Tab-separated table of C-alpha atoms in Angstrom:
chain	number	residue	atom	x	y	z
A	106	MET	CA	-0.006	-0.116	0.141
A	107	LYS	CA	1.083	3.455	-0.741
A	108	ILE	CA	1.372	6.135	2.039
A	109	LEU	CA	2.115	9.946	1.161
A	110	ALA	CA	3.757	11.441	4.252
A	111	ASN	CA	3.045	15.185	2.745
A	112	ASP	CA	4.350	17.219	5.854
A	113	GLY	CA	7.490	14.952	5.980
A	114	ILE	CA	8.432	12.123	7.976
A	115	SER	CA	11.530	11.209	10.074
A	116	ASP	CA	14.105	8.926	8.253
A	117	PRO	CA	13.596	6.082	11.064
A	118	GLY	CA	9.765	6.434	10.738
A	119	LYS	CA	10.073	6.026	6.816
A	120	LYS	CA	12.174	3.312	7.163
A	121	SER	CA	10.098	1.266	9.517
A	122	LEU	CA	7.095	1.676	7.337
A	123	GLU	CA	9.291	0.575	4.304
A	124	GLN	CA	10.305	-2.316	6.355
A	125	ALA	CA	6.791	-3.246	6.953
A	126	GLY	CA	6.022	-3.541	3.347
A	127	TYR	CA	4.819	0.110	2.640
A	128	GLN	CA	5.739	2.422	-0.239
A	129	VAL	CA	6.498	5.827	1.638
A	130	ILE	CA	6.223	8.794	-0.761
A	131	THR	CA	7.712	12.182	0.570
A	132	ASP	CA	6.783	14.491	-2.119
A	133	LYS	CA	5.254	17.702	-0.920
A	134	VAL	CA	1.817	18.083	-2.782
A	135	SER	CA	0.227	21.417	-2.501
A	136	GLN	CA	-3.453	21.575	-0.946
A	137	ASP	CA	-5.053	22.233	-4.326
A	138	ALA	CA	-3.418	19.335	-5.949
A	139	LEU	CA	-3.608	16.986	-3.134
A	140	ALA	CA	-7.179	15.171	-4.065
A	141	ASN	CA	-5.799	14.760	-7.699
A	142	TYR	CA	-2.378	13.303	-6.486
A	143	LEU	CA	-4.110	10.825	-4.063
A	144	GLN	CA	-6.355	9.605	-6.851
A	145	THR	CA	-3.733	9.546	-9.520
A	146	HIS	CA	-1.195	7.556	-7.427
A	147	SER	CA	-3.814	5.341	-5.569
A	148	ILE	CA	-2.693	6.613	-2.261
A	149	GLY	CA	-4.293	4.444	0.541
A	150	MET	CA	-2.724	6.473	3.594
A	151	LEU	CA	-2.120	10.017	4.127
A	152	LEU	CA	0.226	11.151	6.827
A	153	VAL	CA	0.031	15.106	7.681
A	154	ARG	CA	1.272	17.198	10.340
A	155	SER	CA	-0.228	20.720	10.624
A	156	ALA	CA	0.296	22.127	7.374
A	157	THR	CA	-1.916	19.805	5.278
A	158	THR	CA	-5.688	19.725	5.956
A	159	ALA	CA	-8.014	16.670	5.335
A	160	ARG	CA	-11.680	17.833	5.007
A	161	LYS	CA	-15.020	16.564	3.772
A	162	ALA	CA	-14.098	17.289	0.251
A	163	LEU	CA	-10.776	15.722	0.247
A	164	ILE	CA	-12.174	12.694	1.995
A	165	ASP	CA	-14.841	12.374	-0.548
A	166	ALA	CA	-12.759	12.845	-3.649
A	167	CYS	CA	-10.224	9.995	-2.686
A	168	PRO	CA	-12.033	6.777	-2.264
A	169	SER	CA	-8.695	4.796	-2.255
A	170	LEU	CA	-7.966	6.375	0.970
A	171	LYS	CA	-8.365	4.081	3.941
A	172	LEU	CA	-6.166	5.993	6.822
A	173	ILE	CA	-5.398	9.498	7.628
A	174	GLY	CA	-2.915	9.855	10.424
A	175	ARG	CA	-1.530	12.968	12.092
A	176	GLY	CA	1.673	13.160	13.296
A	177	GLY	CA	1.029	15.473	16.349
A	178	VAL	CA	-1.404	15.874	19.186
A	179	GLY	CA	-4.435	17.706	17.764
A	180	MET	CA	-6.443	16.916	15.042
A	181	ASP	CA	-7.984	20.217	14.038
A	182	ASN	CA	-6.840	19.922	10.300
A	183	ILE	CA	-8.789	16.658	9.990
A	184	ASP	CA	-12.536	16.332	9.696
A	185	VAL	CA	-12.349	13.275	12.006
A	186	SER	CA	-16.040	12.399	12.731
A	187	TYR	CA	-17.034	12.525	8.848
A	188	ALA	CA	-13.720	10.311	7.916
A	189	ARG	CA	-14.868	7.768	10.617
A	190	GLU	CA	-18.263	7.925	9.413
A	191	LYS	CA	-17.060	7.290	5.917
A	192	GLY	CA	-15.106	4.024	7.002
A	193	LEU	CA	-11.300	5.528	7.408
A	194	THR	CA	-9.302	5.075	10.254
A	195	VAL	CA	-7.968	8.235	11.734
A	196	ILE	CA	-5.010	8.267	14.127
A	197	ASN	CA	-2.604	10.746	15.850
A	198	THR	CA	0.560	10.513	17.980
A	199	PRO	CA	-0.717	12.104	21.260
A	200	ALA	CA	2.356	11.554	23.380
A	201	SER	CA	4.683	12.543	20.756
A	202	SER	CA	5.580	16.040	21.830
A	203	SER	CA	5.019	15.786	25.514
A	204	GLN	CA	8.792	15.735	26.508
A	205	SER	CA	9.543	18.146	24.145
A	206	VAL	CA	7.003	20.846	25.387
A	207	ALA	CA	7.977	20.377	28.760
A	208	GLU	CA	11.676	21.005	28.018
A	209	LEU	CA	10.539	24.105	26.078
A	210	VAL	CA	8.677	25.391	29.062
A	211	MET	CA	11.649	24.580	31.374
A	212	GLY	CA	14.122	26.473	29.144
A	213	GLN	CA	11.981	29.449	28.650
A	214	MET	CA	11.703	29.553	32.453
A	215	PHE	CA	15.410	29.419	32.769
A	216	SER	CA	15.752	31.975	30.059
A	217	ILE	CA	13.325	34.580	31.949
A	218	ALA	CA	14.843	34.109	35.428
A	219	ARG	CA	18.192	34.933	34.024
A	220	PHE	CA	17.301	37.419	31.514
A	221	LEU	CA	19.078	35.500	28.296
A	222	HIS	CA	17.126	37.115	25.891
A	223	ASP	CA	17.374	40.578	26.592
A	224	SER	CA	21.142	40.366	27.649
A	225	TYR	CA	21.870	38.565	24.357
A	226	LYS	CA	20.369	41.453	22.445
A	227	ASN	CA	22.473	43.838	24.088
A	228	MET	CA	25.680	42.265	24.241
A	229	GLY	CA	26.798	44.102	21.188
A	230	SER	CA	26.892	47.347	23.342
A	231	GLY	CA	30.447	46.062	24.624
A	232	ASP	CA	29.688	47.682	28.014
A	233	PHE	CA	30.165	44.494	29.946
A	234	ASN	CA	29.872	46.302	33.461
A	235	ALA	CA	26.601	47.777	32.494
A	236	LEU	CA	25.371	44.294	31.441
A	237	LYS	CA	26.581	42.856	34.545
A	238	LYS	CA	24.653	45.435	36.652
A	239	ALA	CA	21.861	44.989	34.542
A	240	TYR	CA	21.273	41.345	34.200
A	241	GLY	CA	23.456	39.806	37.191
A	242	LYS	CA	20.058	39.776	39.443
A	243	GLY	CA	18.592	36.628	38.163
A	244	VAL	CA	16.641	34.622	40.338
A	245	GLU	CA	17.087	30.866	40.949
A	246	LEU	CA	13.917	28.462	39.995
A	247	ARG	CA	14.868	26.194	42.885
A	248	GLY	CA	12.222	26.702	45.749
A	249	LYS	CA	9.849	28.661	43.366
A	250	THR	CA	6.305	27.334	43.207
A	251	LEU	CA	4.924	26.313	39.586
A	252	VAL	CA	1.201	26.008	39.135
A	253	ILE	CA	0.490	23.554	36.299
A	254	VAL	CA	-2.765	23.892	34.925
A	255	GLY	CA	-3.950	20.521	33.438
A	256	PHE	CA	-2.005	17.240	34.639
A	257	GLY	CA	-2.020	15.108	31.315
A	258	ARG	CA	1.182	14.148	29.673
A	259	ILE	CA	2.583	17.291	29.092
A	260	GLY	CA	1.774	18.571	32.831
A	261	GLN	CA	3.520	15.437	34.210
A	262	ALA	CA	6.497	15.719	32.345
A	263	LEU	CA	6.899	19.458	33.198
A	264	ALA	CA	6.135	18.520	36.805
A	265	SER	CA	8.917	15.850	36.845
A	266	TYR	CA	11.532	18.510	35.284
A	267	ALA	CA	10.420	21.106	37.655
A	268	LEU	CA	10.724	18.869	40.821
A	269	GLY	CA	14.528	17.882	39.564
A	270	ALA	CA	15.042	21.665	39.465
A	271	GLY	CA	14.135	21.831	42.999
A	272	MET	CA	10.801	23.735	42.192
A	273	LYS	CA	7.513	23.068	44.326
């Protein structure tokens, strides 16, 4: 069966699918040409991220389509209920970005606590004594209280990092 990974796919992901007997196509097809491409090439599975949409018109135009997969958490770019009504399998990767998002949040908290962005922008001034005075008063995250709204995968991963940094 042919798979179009329209928004890209990692090399290990592509390799795994090919080893399982699938033909993986990584052509980037514009949204306007997508229905025609899927029909012309008898694509059975469409893999998307956030750039490509799979709406009712696309689903109706592509009877060979059996599965729509979303590399990511949200599926707002896919008409999920309609696709399922038409007998298509719709899947996503809900845990794929939990660690990445938690790490990004921690990185941003460290950056804010130490004025990293602003100090980097002002490095060109060359007045390092002024920079030291302006940015030397950062705060430690250890001992600070972090409120996490929602305690799903991302919230739990963030809590783990925050506890490791000594936060409450």
